[in-house]
Amino acid sequence: MTTTFSPDLLEILLVEDNPVDVKVIQEAFKEARIASHLIVVTDGEAALEYLNRTGKYRDATQPGLILLDLNLPKKDGREILEEIKSDSALKTIPVVVLTSSDEADDIKHAYEHMASCYVQKPLEFDEFMTVIARLRDFWLSSVKLPDT
Amino acid sequence: MKSQDMHSEQGHPTDTETTLALLQATVEAVADGVLTIDNEGAIVSYNKKFVDLWRVPPSIMIEGTFEAHIISYLKRLLVRPEDLPTTTTQRVDFRQAETSGTLETTDGRFINFFAQDQVQEGTVIGRVWSFHDATDQIKAEQRAYALMEELKRSNQDLEQFAYVASHDLQEPLRAVTGSVQLLARRYKGKLDPEADEFIGFAVDGTRRMKTLIVDLLAYSRVSTRGGSFAPISTEKVLAQALVNLSAAIEQNDAKVAHDQLPVVFGDAGQLALVFQNLISNAIKFRQDAKPPTIYISTQYLADQNMWQFAVRDNGIGIEKQYADRVFVVFQRLHTIDEYPGTGMGLALCKKIVTRHGGRIWVDSTPGEGSTFYFTLPSVEESTQS
């Protein structure tokens, strides 16, 4: 089967500073045959610039889904989440927190600030694949997303 | 005491004289420095230990000196003069009939004082001060206290260190793990066989490191991230542990049975870990020929108001000389190839049980099985008064 998952125009913004995690996620996207465009920014400020279409991201399009790491340089993921969810133009974008942390405080904070879900990054590639496949099946297939 | 009564005409000591001499000899023989004053505050008597203890110059200890004079001399020797009441006549009510405290002198000594009314036939006739050099004792207490505080702080530092270290090690470990796993996926079979082997070692090493870090983190979280204690049903706690172990129980055809389990005072999440570790050990260290059989029983220890739990298995057992060592952090009795694991499970159990004020120990016969015992605080009203 060679089905690819590419809902029209859907862009996915990955906010992730760890280059190996970026590689692993890109690899997993490839294996999961997700054709959606994956844009990678590596710190919190860049993420906000991208979303607000400022600085070097003036021509960016609004992503349909955000994969957000929590521990980031400059502005961390917790702040990014708060800013996204208190911005009327951005708050409808689903945010999937994807982090290595399993701290109870982080999980609570994420849901308190309207994260759509919280996923701990697995260490094993096979488990990572499972997670990405599930995200694909849910966010890119089962659910209806607002127009961007 | 009137001097005309003190001598008989013959020059022999009278009964009164004998009694006074005896009294003075007794006052000299006690361990404390003693000062006696009358209701007007005039010195009635004192002993040599009083003079020595306070190094009172002879110019002060002269007949007719008043209490206030001596007290003000003593106050000059104190780090905190206000610790010593100015005069006993400050006392206005009978509840203050006794005063006591500890004085610190400017030359670094600690002196306990005690003052009490002298009562004769229901009437206060004076007051007795006694002073005792408690320097050695108080300094020893201060040293012990300082050591204890230091130990507490260094333990906290260590816990914090273990927590931060294990937490912060996760990120670089992710980088290594992710890289070697990507390497394995992309290049397995494309390099030479030795390269595949090296990648295999690296992947395996990162997996082991991951479990070590996770276990160390769990260990340090027992005290740094522990929940509050509440009455909890250990029946429910065990059920949770069994759900978490359902795969291992099924794979090994293990049987877990138990008495009706009590309600204890504790942290449910942590106690589930205790059951989970003990049962998973019982399954892991099974005998090849026998499916694991685990029985959990309890006993109420009325004298301690604790519940004692016993987790009995029919596994390979532990030799007596290792019975204490199994509870030590990272202590393993077998190689990784024989039995996987980090050697943290029982250390974690011990830390959790200790945090609950309980004890944990093991009784085992090699080849027959082990029984792990632990105690947890009961929620019953204590029968001890």
Short mmCIF file of C-alpha atoms in Angstrom, two decimals:
data_model
loop_
_atom_site.label_atom_id
_atom_site.label_comp_id
_atom_site.label_asym_id
_atom_site.label_seq_id
_atom_site.Cartn_x
_atom_site.Cartn_y
_atom_site.Cartn_z
CA MET A 1 0.00 0.00 0.00
CA THR A 2 1.38 3.37 -0.91
CA THR A 3 -1.21 5.70 0.49
CA THR A 4 0.19 9.08 1.36
CA PHE A 5 -1.36 11.44 3.84
CA SER A 6 -1.46 14.97 2.58
CA PRO A 7 -4.60 16.88 3.43
CA ASP A 8 -4.67 19.89 1.15
CA LEU A 9 -2.46 22.76 2.15
CA LEU A 10 -1.79 21.35 5.62
CA GLU A 11 1.54 22.42 6.94
CA ILE A 12 2.97 21.06 10.16
CA LEU A 13 5.26 23.26 12.23
CA LEU A 14 7.80 21.34 14.28
CA VAL A 15 9.37 23.37 17.11
CA GLU A 16 12.34 21.25 18.13
CA ASP A 17 15.89 22.23 19.05
CA ASN A 18 17.50 18.81 19.25
CA PRO A 19 18.92 18.05 15.75
CA VAL A 20 18.78 14.29 16.30
CA ASP A 21 15.11 14.48 17.28
CA VAL A 22 14.47 16.58 14.17
CA LYS A 23 16.13 13.88 12.06
CA VAL A 24 14.25 11.09 13.80
CA ILE A 25 10.92 12.90 13.32
CA GLN A 26 11.68 13.62 9.65
CA GLU A 27 12.65 9.97 9.16
CA ALA A 28 9.48 8.82 10.89
CA PHE A 29 7.39 11.19 8.72
CA LYS A 30 9.01 9.68 5.66
CA GLU A 31 8.33 6.11 6.82
CA ALA A 32 4.78 7.01 7.75
CA ARG A 33 4.36 8.43 4.24
CA ILE A 34 3.20 11.78 5.50
CA ALA A 35 3.43 14.16 2.59
CA SER A 36 2.43 17.22 4.59
CA HIS A 37 5.09 19.83 4.58
CA LEU A 38 7.09 19.74 7.79
CA ILE A 39 8.63 23.08 8.71
CA VAL A 40 11.26 23.01 11.41
CA VAL A 41 12.17 25.87 13.72
CA THR A 42 14.72 25.30 16.46
CA ASP A 43 13.88 27.83 19.15
CA GLY A 44 10.91 29.52 20.72
CA GLU A 45 11.47 32.96 19.27
CA ALA A 46 11.71 31.57 15.76
CA ALA A 47 8.47 29.69 16.36
CA LEU A 48 6.64 32.90 17.28
CA GLU A 49 8.18 34.77 14.37
CA TYR A 50 7.01 32.02 12.06
CA LEU A 51 3.49 32.02 13.46
CA ASN A 52 3.25 35.82 13.45
CA ARG A 53 4.87 36.02 10.02
CA THR A 54 7.50 38.47 11.13
CA GLY A 55 11.27 38.67 10.67
CA LYS A 56 12.53 36.22 8.10
CA TYR A 57 9.20 34.38 8.06
CA ARG A 58 7.19 37.20 6.44
CA ASP A 59 5.97 34.87 3.70
CA ALA A 60 5.09 31.95 5.96
CA THR A 61 1.69 30.31 5.78
CA GLN A 62 -0.21 29.43 8.92
CA PRO A 63 0.40 25.80 9.88
CA GLY A 64 -2.52 23.46 10.44
CA LEU A 65 -0.84 21.64 13.31
CA ILE A 66 2.03 22.40 15.67
CA LEU A 67 4.35 19.81 17.19
CA LEU A 68 5.89 21.58 20.16
CA ASP A 69 8.89 20.57 22.26
CA LEU A 70 8.94 22.08 25.76
CA ASN A 71 12.61 22.55 26.56
CA LEU A 72 13.81 25.06 24.02
CA PRO A 73 16.43 27.79 23.90
CA LYS A 74 15.38 31.45 24.24
CA LYS A 75 11.61 31.12 24.79
CA ASP A 76 10.67 27.67 25.98
CA GLY A 77 7.72 25.63 24.78
CA ARG A 78 5.58 26.43 27.81
CA GLU A 79 5.71 30.15 27.00
CA ILE A 80 5.11 29.49 23.30
CA LEU A 81 2.01 27.48 24.15
CA GLU A 82 0.69 30.26 26.38
CA GLU A 83 1.28 32.86 23.71
CA ILE A 84 -0.34 30.80 20.96
CA LYS A 85 -3.41 30.09 23.07
CA SER A 86 -3.87 33.72 24.10
CA ASP A 87 -3.60 34.97 20.52
CA SER A 88 -6.99 35.08 18.77
CA ALA A 89 -5.40 34.49 15.36
CA LEU A 90 -3.40 31.45 16.48
CA LYS A 91 -5.39 29.77 19.21
CA THR A 92 -7.40 27.55 16.89
CA ILE A 93 -4.28 25.71 15.72
CA PRO A 94 -4.04 22.37 17.52
CA VAL A 95 -0.81 22.05 19.49
CA VAL A 96 0.62 18.60 20.11
CA VAL A 97 3.21 18.78 22.87
CA LEU A 98 5.96 16.35 21.90
CA THR A 99 8.66 16.31 24.54
CA SER A 100 11.03 14.03 26.42
CA SER A 101 9.63 15.27 29.75
CA ASP A 102 7.24 13.14 31.75
CA GLU A 103 7.09 15.61 34.63
CA ALA A 104 3.60 15.80 36.13
CA ASP A 105 3.94 19.60 36.28
CA ASP A 106 4.71 19.83 32.56
CA ILE A 107 1.73 17.63 31.64
CA LYS A 108 -0.62 19.64 33.85
CA HIS A 109 0.69 22.95 32.54
CA ALA A 110 0.23 21.82 28.93
CA TYR A 111 -3.43 20.90 29.38
CA GLU A 112 -4.10 23.96 31.51
CA HIS A 113 -2.91 26.00 28.57
CA MET A 114 -5.09 24.20 26.05
CA ALA A 115 -2.59 21.87 24.43
CA SER A 116 -4.54 19.43 22.25
CA CYS A 117 -2.54 16.51 23.61
CA TYR A 118 0.70 15.67 25.33
CA VAL A 119 2.98 12.98 23.97
CA GLN A 120 6.25 11.84 25.50
CA LYS A 121 8.92 11.23 22.88
CA PRO A 122 9.88 7.58 22.98
CA LEU A 123 13.55 6.72 22.88
CA GLU A 124 13.23 3.71 20.60
CA PHE A 125 12.77 4.44 16.93
CA ASP A 126 10.11 1.74 16.56
CA GLU A 127 8.06 3.33 19.32
CA PHE A 128 8.62 6.72 17.75
CA MET A 129 7.21 5.31 14.52
CA THR A 130 4.13 4.10 16.37
CA VAL A 131 3.60 7.54 17.90
CA ILE A 132 3.99 9.32 14.56
CA ALA A 133 1.66 6.83 12.84
CA ARG A 134 -0.97 7.46 15.52
CA LEU A 135 -0.60 11.22 15.22
CA ARG A 136 -0.96 10.79 11.47
CA ASP A 137 -4.08 8.62 11.74
CA PHE A 138 -5.69 10.96 14.22
CA TRP A 139 -4.69 14.48 13.18
CA LEU A 140 -4.31 13.94 9.45
CA SER A 141 -7.16 11.53 8.96
CA SER A 142 -9.79 11.25 11.69
CA VAL A 143 -10.23 14.83 12.75
CA LYS A 144 -11.58 17.88 10.99
CA LEU A 145 -9.35 20.91 11.35
CA PRO A 146 -10.36 24.55 10.96
CA ASP A 147 -9.39 26.34 7.76
CA THR A 148 -6.05 28.01 7.99
CA MET B 1 20.58 32.47 112.32
CA LYS B 2 21.63 34.60 115.19
CA SER B 3 25.24 34.50 116.18
CA GLN B 4 24.57 34.55 119.91
CA ASP B 5 22.88 31.14 119.64
CA MET B 6 25.82 29.55 117.90
CA HIS B 7 28.22 28.80 120.73
CA SER B 8 27.66 27.19 124.04
CA GLU B 9 29.31 28.64 127.12
CA GLN B 10 31.76 25.77 127.22
CA GLY B 11 33.05 26.50 123.71
CA HIS B 12 31.73 23.14 122.47
CA PRO B 13 29.74 23.22 119.26
CA THR B 14 26.02 23.32 119.86
CA ASP B 15 23.53 21.24 117.86
CA THR B 16 22.85 24.29 115.73
CA GLU B 17 26.54 24.75 115.01
CA THR B 18 26.89 21.09 114.08
CA THR B 19 23.90 21.28 111.78
CA LEU B 20 25.19 24.41 110.06
CA ALA B 21 28.65 22.94 109.61
CA LEU B 22 27.11 19.80 108.16
CA LEU B 23 24.96 21.90 105.86
CA GLN B 24 27.94 23.93 104.68
CA ALA B 25 29.94 20.73 104.10
CA THR B 26 27.02 19.38 102.07
CA VAL B 27 26.74 22.57 100.01
CA GLU B 28 30.48 22.37 99.32
CA ALA B 29 30.14 18.76 98.22
CA VAL B 30 27.38 19.22 95.63
CA ALA B 31 28.22 19.38 91.94
CA ASP B 32 26.89 22.90 91.47
CA GLY B 33 27.92 26.41 92.38
CA VAL B 34 25.42 27.46 95.06
CA LEU B 35 24.41 30.90 96.30
CA THR B 36 21.80 31.45 98.99
CA ILE B 37 20.20 34.79 99.70
CA ASP B 38 17.56 35.95 102.14
CA ASN B 39 14.34 37.79 101.47
CA GLU B 40 16.10 41.15 101.56
CA GLY B 41 18.56 39.99 98.95
CA ALA B 42 21.53 39.72 101.30
CA ILE B 43 23.96 36.84 100.79
CA VAL B 44 23.44 34.10 103.31
CA SER B 45 25.95 31.58 102.01
CA TYR B 46 27.75 30.34 98.92
CA ASN B 47 30.16 27.57 98.10
CA LYS B 48 33.63 27.49 96.59
CA LYS B 49 32.30 26.04 93.32
CA PHE B 50 30.17 29.17 92.88
CA VAL B 51 33.25 31.38 93.27
CA ASP B 52 35.33 29.17 90.97
CA LEU B 53 32.68 28.78 88.32
CA TRP B 54 32.14 32.49 87.95
CA ARG B 55 35.71 33.44 88.89
CA VAL B 56 34.25 35.89 91.39
CA PRO B 57 36.95 38.20 92.78
CA PRO B 58 37.18 38.31 96.60
CA SER B 59 36.31 42.01 96.50
CA ILE B 60 32.79 41.09 95.49
CA MET B 61 32.20 38.08 97.71
CA ILE B 62 32.42 40.02 100.92
CA GLU B 63 29.99 39.81 103.74
CA GLY B 64 26.93 41.95 103.31
CA THR B 65 27.11 41.96 99.50
CA PHE B 66 23.66 41.99 98.03
CA GLU B 67 22.28 39.69 95.40
CA ALA B 68 21.82 42.57 92.95
CA HIS B 69 25.51 43.35 93.13
CA ILE B 70 26.55 39.80 92.37
CA ILE B 71 23.95 39.39 89.63
CA SER B 72 25.14 42.56 87.93
CA TYR B 73 28.70 41.21 88.13
CA LEU B 74 27.55 37.94 86.54
CA LYS B 75 25.66 39.78 83.83
CA ARG B 76 28.87 41.45 82.71
CA LEU B 77 30.23 37.99 81.91
CA LEU B 78 27.31 37.03 79.69
CA VAL B 79 26.82 37.18 75.95
CA ARG B 80 23.12 37.88 76.56
CA PRO B 81 22.80 39.45 80.02
CA GLU B 82 19.01 39.44 79.76
CA ASP B 83 19.03 35.63 80.05
CA LEU B 84 19.71 36.01 83.76
CA PRO B 85 16.85 37.52 85.80
CA THR B 86 17.99 40.68 87.54
CA THR B 87 16.92 39.73 91.02
CA THR B 88 14.74 37.10 92.45
CA THR B 89 12.62 39.80 93.98
CA GLN B 90 11.36 40.58 90.45
CA ARG B 91 9.24 37.56 90.99
CA VAL B 92 5.68 38.57 91.69
CA ASP B 93 3.78 35.39 91.60
CA PHE B 94 4.23 31.97 92.98
CA ARG B 95 4.24 30.26 89.59
CA GLN B 96 7.63 31.82 89.07
CA ALA B 97 8.94 30.18 92.20
CA GLU B 98 11.38 28.28 90.04
CA THR B 99 13.42 29.84 87.29
CA SER B 100 15.99 28.15 85.17
CA GLY B 101 17.86 28.59 81.94
CA THR B 102 21.16 28.43 80.17
CA LEU B 103 23.67 31.26 80.13
CA GLU B 104 26.42 31.74 77.59
CA THR B 105 29.52 33.47 78.89
CA THR B 106 31.74 35.74 76.87
CA ASP B 107 34.60 33.28 77.35
CA GLY B 108 32.62 30.58 75.54
CA ARG B 109 31.15 28.56 78.39
CA PHE B 110 27.56 27.49 78.93
CA ILE B 111 26.20 27.59 82.43
CA ASN B 112 22.81 26.24 83.46
CA PHE B 113 21.16 28.07 86.31
CA PHE B 114 18.33 27.14 88.57
CA ALA B 115 16.78 29.31 91.27
CA GLN B 116 14.18 28.23 93.75
CA ASP B 117 12.55 29.64 96.85
CA GLN B 118 13.67 28.40 100.19
CA VAL B 119 10.53 27.64 102.10
CA GLN B 120 10.34 27.05 105.80
CA GLU B 121 7.02 26.08 107.32
CA GLY B 122 5.15 27.55 104.39
CA THR B 123 6.96 30.87 104.41
CA VAL B 124 9.49 31.98 101.87
CA ILE B 125 12.67 32.80 103.74
CA GLY B 126 15.06 33.20 100.86
CA ARG B 127 16.21 31.84 97.64
CA VAL B 128 18.83 29.38 96.41
CA TRP B 129 20.66 29.85 93.12
CA SER B 130 22.58 26.98 91.68
CA PHE B 131 24.85 27.08 88.65
CA HIS B 132 26.25 24.20 86.68
CA ASP B 133 28.88 24.26 83.95
CA ALA B 134 27.19 22.54 81.00
CA THR B 135 29.74 23.63 78.39
CA ASP B 136 30.80 20.14 77.34
CA GLN B 137 27.27 18.84 77.14
CA ILE B 138 25.89 21.84 75.26
CA LYS B 139 28.83 21.99 72.88
CA ALA B 140 28.41 18.26 72.18
CA GLU B 141 24.70 18.87 71.52
CA GLN B 142 25.54 21.79 69.26
CA ARG B 143 28.06 19.68 67.38
CA ALA B 144 25.57 16.82 67.03
CA TYR B 145 22.90 19.25 65.83
CA ALA B 146 25.28 20.91 63.36
CA LEU B 147 26.36 17.51 62.05
CA MET B 148 22.76 16.43 61.67
CA GLU B 149 21.86 19.61 59.81
CA GLU B 150 24.91 19.19 57.62
CA LEU B 151 23.98 15.58 56.91
CA LYS B 152 20.41 16.58 56.09
CA ARG B 153 21.64 19.27 53.76
CA SER B 154 24.16 17.02 52.06
CA ASN B 155 21.49 14.34 51.65
CA GLN B 156 19.20 16.89 50.07
CA ASP B 157 22.02 18.06 47.82
CA LEU B 158 22.66 14.49 46.81
CA GLU B 159 19.00 13.87 46.04
CA GLN B 160 18.82 17.07 44.09
CA PHE B 161 22.01 16.11 42.28
CA ALA B 162 20.71 12.63 41.44
CA TYR B 163 17.50 14.19 40.20
CA VAL B 164 19.14 16.87 38.06
CA ALA B 165 21.83 14.49 36.79
CA SER B 166 19.39 11.79 35.78
CA HIS B 167 16.99 14.34 34.35
CA ASP B 168 19.60 16.26 32.36
CA LEU B 169 21.34 13.10 31.16
CA GLN B 170 18.21 12.25 29.24
CA GLU B 171 18.72 14.86 26.54
CA PRO B 172 22.26 13.85 25.50
CA LEU B 173 21.23 10.22 25.79
CA ARG B 174 18.36 10.91 23.38
CA ALA B 175 20.85 12.38 20.94
CA VAL B 176 23.08 9.30 21.09
CA THR B 177 20.19 6.86 21.01
CA GLY B 178 18.47 8.58 18.12
CA SER B 179 21.70 8.72 16.14
CA VAL B 180 22.68 5.09 16.59
CA GLN B 181 19.15 3.95 15.86
CA LEU B 182 19.05 5.97 12.65
CA LEU B 183 22.48 4.57 11.82
CA ALA B 184 21.21 1.03 12.42
CA ARG B 185 18.14 1.56 10.25
CA ARG B 186 19.91 3.16 7.33
CA TYR B 187 23.21 1.31 7.23
CA LYS B 188 22.57 -2.14 8.69
CA GLY B 189 23.99 -4.66 6.23
CA LYS B 190 25.49 -1.93 4.06
CA LEU B 191 28.77 -1.67 5.95
CA ASP B 192 30.91 -4.63 6.99
CA PRO B 193 29.70 -7.19 9.59
CA GLU B 194 31.88 -5.64 12.31
CA ALA B 195 30.21 -2.28 11.78
CA ASP B 196 26.83 -3.92 12.32
CA GLU B 197 28.16 -5.45 15.52
CA PHE B 198 29.46 -2.10 16.79
CA ILE B 199 26.17 -0.42 16.03
CA GLY B 200 24.45 -3.26 17.87
CA PHE B 201 26.64 -2.65 20.96
CA ALA B 202 25.90 1.06 20.82
CA VAL B 203 22.15 0.54 20.51
CA ASP B 204 22.21 -1.97 23.36
CA GLY B 205 24.32 0.37 25.51
CA THR B 206 21.94 3.27 25.07
CA ARG B 207 19.02 1.05 26.03
CA ARG B 208 20.74 0.01 29.24
CA MET B 209 21.67 3.58 30.01
CA LYS B 210 18.10 4.63 29.46
CA THR B 211 16.80 2.14 32.04
CA LEU B 212 19.52 3.22 34.50
CA ILE B 213 18.60 6.87 34.14
CA VAL B 214 14.88 6.17 34.39
CA ASP B 215 15.42 4.07 37.52
CA LEU B 216 17.73 6.64 39.08
CA LEU B 217 15.21 9.34 38.35
CA ALA B 218 12.44 7.27 39.93
CA TYR B 219 14.68 6.71 42.96
CA SER B 220 15.44 10.39 43.43
CA ARG B 221 11.80 11.29 42.91
CA VAL B 222 10.74 9.24 45.95
CA SER B 223 11.62 12.13 48.23
CA THR B 224 11.83 15.10 45.87
CA ARG B 225 8.51 14.45 44.14
CA GLY B 226 6.69 12.34 46.72
CA GLY B 227 2.96 12.86 47.13
CA SER B 228 1.25 13.47 50.45
CA PHE B 229 0.07 10.59 52.64
CA ALA B 230 -3.56 9.61 52.94
CA PRO B 231 -5.49 6.51 54.01
CA ILE B 232 -5.27 4.17 51.02
CA SER B 233 -6.52 0.69 50.29
CA THR B 234 -3.54 -1.56 49.64
CA GLU B 235 -6.02 -3.88 47.93
CA LYS B 236 -6.47 -1.21 45.24
CA VAL B 237 -2.75 -0.43 45.18
CA LEU B 238 -1.99 -4.10 44.56
CA ALA B 239 -4.64 -4.25 41.82
CA GLN B 240 -2.94 -1.34 40.07
CA ALA B 241 0.46 -3.05 40.35
CA LEU B 242 -1.00 -6.26 38.89
CA VAL B 243 -2.48 -4.38 35.94
CA ASN B 244 0.95 -2.90 35.24
CA LEU B 245 2.46 -6.39 35.43
CA SER B 246 -0.25 -8.20 33.48
CA ALA B 247 2.01 -8.98 30.50
CA ALA B 248 4.76 -10.53 32.66
CA ILE B 249 2.22 -12.43 34.75
CA GLU B 250 0.64 -13.92 31.66
CA GLN B 251 3.93 -14.74 29.92
CA ASN B 252 5.25 -16.59 32.96
CA ASP B 253 1.96 -18.21 33.90
CA ALA B 254 2.40 -16.63 37.34
CA LYS B 255 -0.17 -17.02 40.10
CA VAL B 256 -0.65 -14.11 42.50
CA ALA B 257 -2.94 -14.60 45.50
CA HIS B 258 -3.40 -12.54 48.62
CA ASP B 259 -5.17 -12.12 51.94
CA GLN B 260 -7.65 -9.33 52.31
CA LEU B 261 -5.37 -6.31 52.43
CA PRO B 262 -5.72 -3.42 54.88
CA VAL B 263 -5.98 0.33 54.54
CA VAL B 264 -2.71 2.04 55.38
CA PHE B 265 -1.48 5.59 55.60
CA GLY B 266 0.67 6.34 52.61
CA ASP B 267 1.35 7.46 49.05
CA ALA B 268 -0.63 5.22 46.68
CA GLY B 269 1.58 5.75 43.63
CA GLN B 270 4.73 4.89 45.53
CA LEU B 271 3.26 1.86 47.28
CA ALA B 272 2.10 0.51 43.93
CA LEU B 273 5.77 0.67 42.89
CA VAL B 274 6.73 -1.38 45.95
CA PHE B 275 4.25 -4.15 45.10
CA GLN B 276 5.16 -3.94 41.44
CA ASN B 277 8.88 -4.31 42.09
CA LEU B 278 8.51 -7.15 44.57
CA ILE B 279 6.13 -9.10 42.33
CA SER B 280 8.12 -8.48 39.18
CA ASN B 281 11.25 -9.69 41.00
CA ALA B 282 9.38 -12.80 42.11
CA ILE B 283 8.52 -13.45 38.46
CA LYS B 284 11.96 -12.55 37.12
CA PHE B 285 13.86 -14.70 39.62
CA ARG B 286 11.65 -17.73 39.09
CA GLN B 287 12.76 -21.33 38.98
CA ASP B 288 12.78 -22.73 35.47
CA ALA B 289 10.72 -25.77 36.37
CA LYS B 290 8.01 -24.07 38.45
CA PRO B 291 5.65 -21.32 37.38
CA PRO B 292 5.93 -18.39 39.81
CA THR B 293 3.51 -18.55 42.73
CA ILE B 294 3.25 -15.42 44.84
CA TYR B 295 1.27 -15.00 48.03
CA ILE B 296 0.77 -11.73 49.86
CA SER B 297 -0.26 -11.88 53.49
CA THR B 298 -0.50 -9.30 56.24
CA GLN B 299 -0.27 -9.12 59.98
CA TYR B 300 -1.18 -6.25 62.30
CA LEU B 301 1.59 -5.29 64.69
CA ALA B 302 -0.35 -3.80 67.58
CA ASP B 303 2.71 -2.67 69.53
CA GLN B 304 3.89 -0.49 66.61
CA ASN B 305 0.45 0.24 65.12
CA MET B 306 1.84 -0.93 61.79
CA TRP B 307 0.80 -3.47 59.20
CA GLN B 308 3.40 -6.02 58.21
CA PHE B 309 3.14 -7.29 54.64
CA ALA B 310 4.77 -10.50 53.46
CA VAL B 311 5.31 -11.19 49.76
CA ARG B 312 6.25 -14.86 49.46
CA ASP B 313 7.49 -16.46 46.26
CA ASN B 314 8.76 -19.85 45.10
CA GLY B 315 11.70 -18.45 43.13
CA ILE B 316 15.43 -19.11 43.21
CA GLY B 317 15.89 -17.38 46.58
CA ILE B 318 18.77 -15.28 47.88
CA GLU B 319 21.78 -16.52 49.80
CA LYS B 320 21.88 -15.29 53.35
CA GLN B 321 25.02 -13.18 52.96
CA TYR B 322 23.29 -11.08 50.29
CA ALA B 323 20.04 -10.55 52.18
CA ASP B 324 20.90 -6.97 53.18
CA ARG B 325 22.88 -6.09 50.09
CA VAL B 326 19.96 -6.54 47.71
CA PHE B 327 18.48 -3.28 49.04
CA VAL B 328 21.55 -1.23 48.06
CA VAL B 329 21.41 1.10 45.05
CA PHE B 330 22.65 -0.55 41.82
CA GLN B 331 23.44 -3.76 43.70
CA ARG B 332 23.02 -6.80 41.47
CA LEU B 333 23.61 -10.44 42.26
CA HIS B 334 23.58 -11.65 38.66
CA THR B 335 25.00 -10.58 35.33
CA ILE B 336 22.89 -8.64 32.86
CA ASP B 337 22.83 -11.72 30.61
CA GLU B 338 21.39 -13.94 33.36
CA TYR B 339 18.79 -11.44 34.57
CA PRO B 340 18.19 -8.01 33.06
CA GLY B 341 17.77 -5.02 35.33
CA THR B 342 19.60 -2.14 36.93
CA GLY B 343 19.71 -3.27 40.54
CA MET B 344 17.53 -0.34 41.55
CA GLY B 345 14.21 -2.06 42.23
CA LEU B 346 14.72 -3.09 45.84
CA ALA B 347 16.64 0.10 46.65
CA LEU B 348 13.58 1.98 45.42
CA CYS B 349 11.31 -0.22 47.57
CA LYS B 350 13.47 0.43 50.60
CA LYS B 351 13.48 4.16 50.03
CA ILE B 352 9.69 4.24 49.67
CA VAL B 353 9.06 2.06 52.71
CA THR B 354 11.52 4.12 54.76
CA ARG B 355 9.78 7.32 53.69
CA HIS B 356 6.59 5.79 55.10
CA GLY B 357 8.31 5.12 58.42
CA GLY B 358 8.41 1.37 57.79
CA ARG B 359 11.08 -1.30 57.42
CA ILE B 360 11.79 -3.81 54.66
CA TRP B 361 13.75 -7.04 54.84
CA VAL B 362 13.96 -10.47 53.26
CA ASP B 363 13.93 -13.99 54.53
CA SER B 364 14.98 -16.56 51.97
CA THR B 365 16.00 -20.14 51.36
CA PRO B 366 18.02 -20.58 48.17
CA GLY B 367 16.26 -23.00 45.87
CA GLU B 368 12.93 -22.67 47.68
CA GLY B 369 11.97 -19.04 47.54
CA SER B 370 12.02 -15.69 49.27
CA THR B 371 9.65 -13.78 51.49
CA PHE B 372 9.97 -10.01 51.44
CA TYR B 373 8.52 -8.29 54.49
CA PHE B 374 7.72 -4.64 54.86
CA THR B 375 5.80 -2.54 57.35
CA LEU B 376 3.51 0.42 56.73
CA PRO B 377 1.70 2.73 59.14
CA SER B 378 -1.82 1.71 60.05
CA VAL B 379 -4.70 4.16 59.97
CA GLU B 380 -6.21 2.61 63.11
CA GLU B 381 -6.26 4.78 66.18
CA SER B 382 -3.03 3.96 67.91
CA THR B 383 -3.55 1.69 70.89
CA GLN B 384 -0.35 3.06 72.36
CA SER B 385 -0.92 6.03 74.60
#
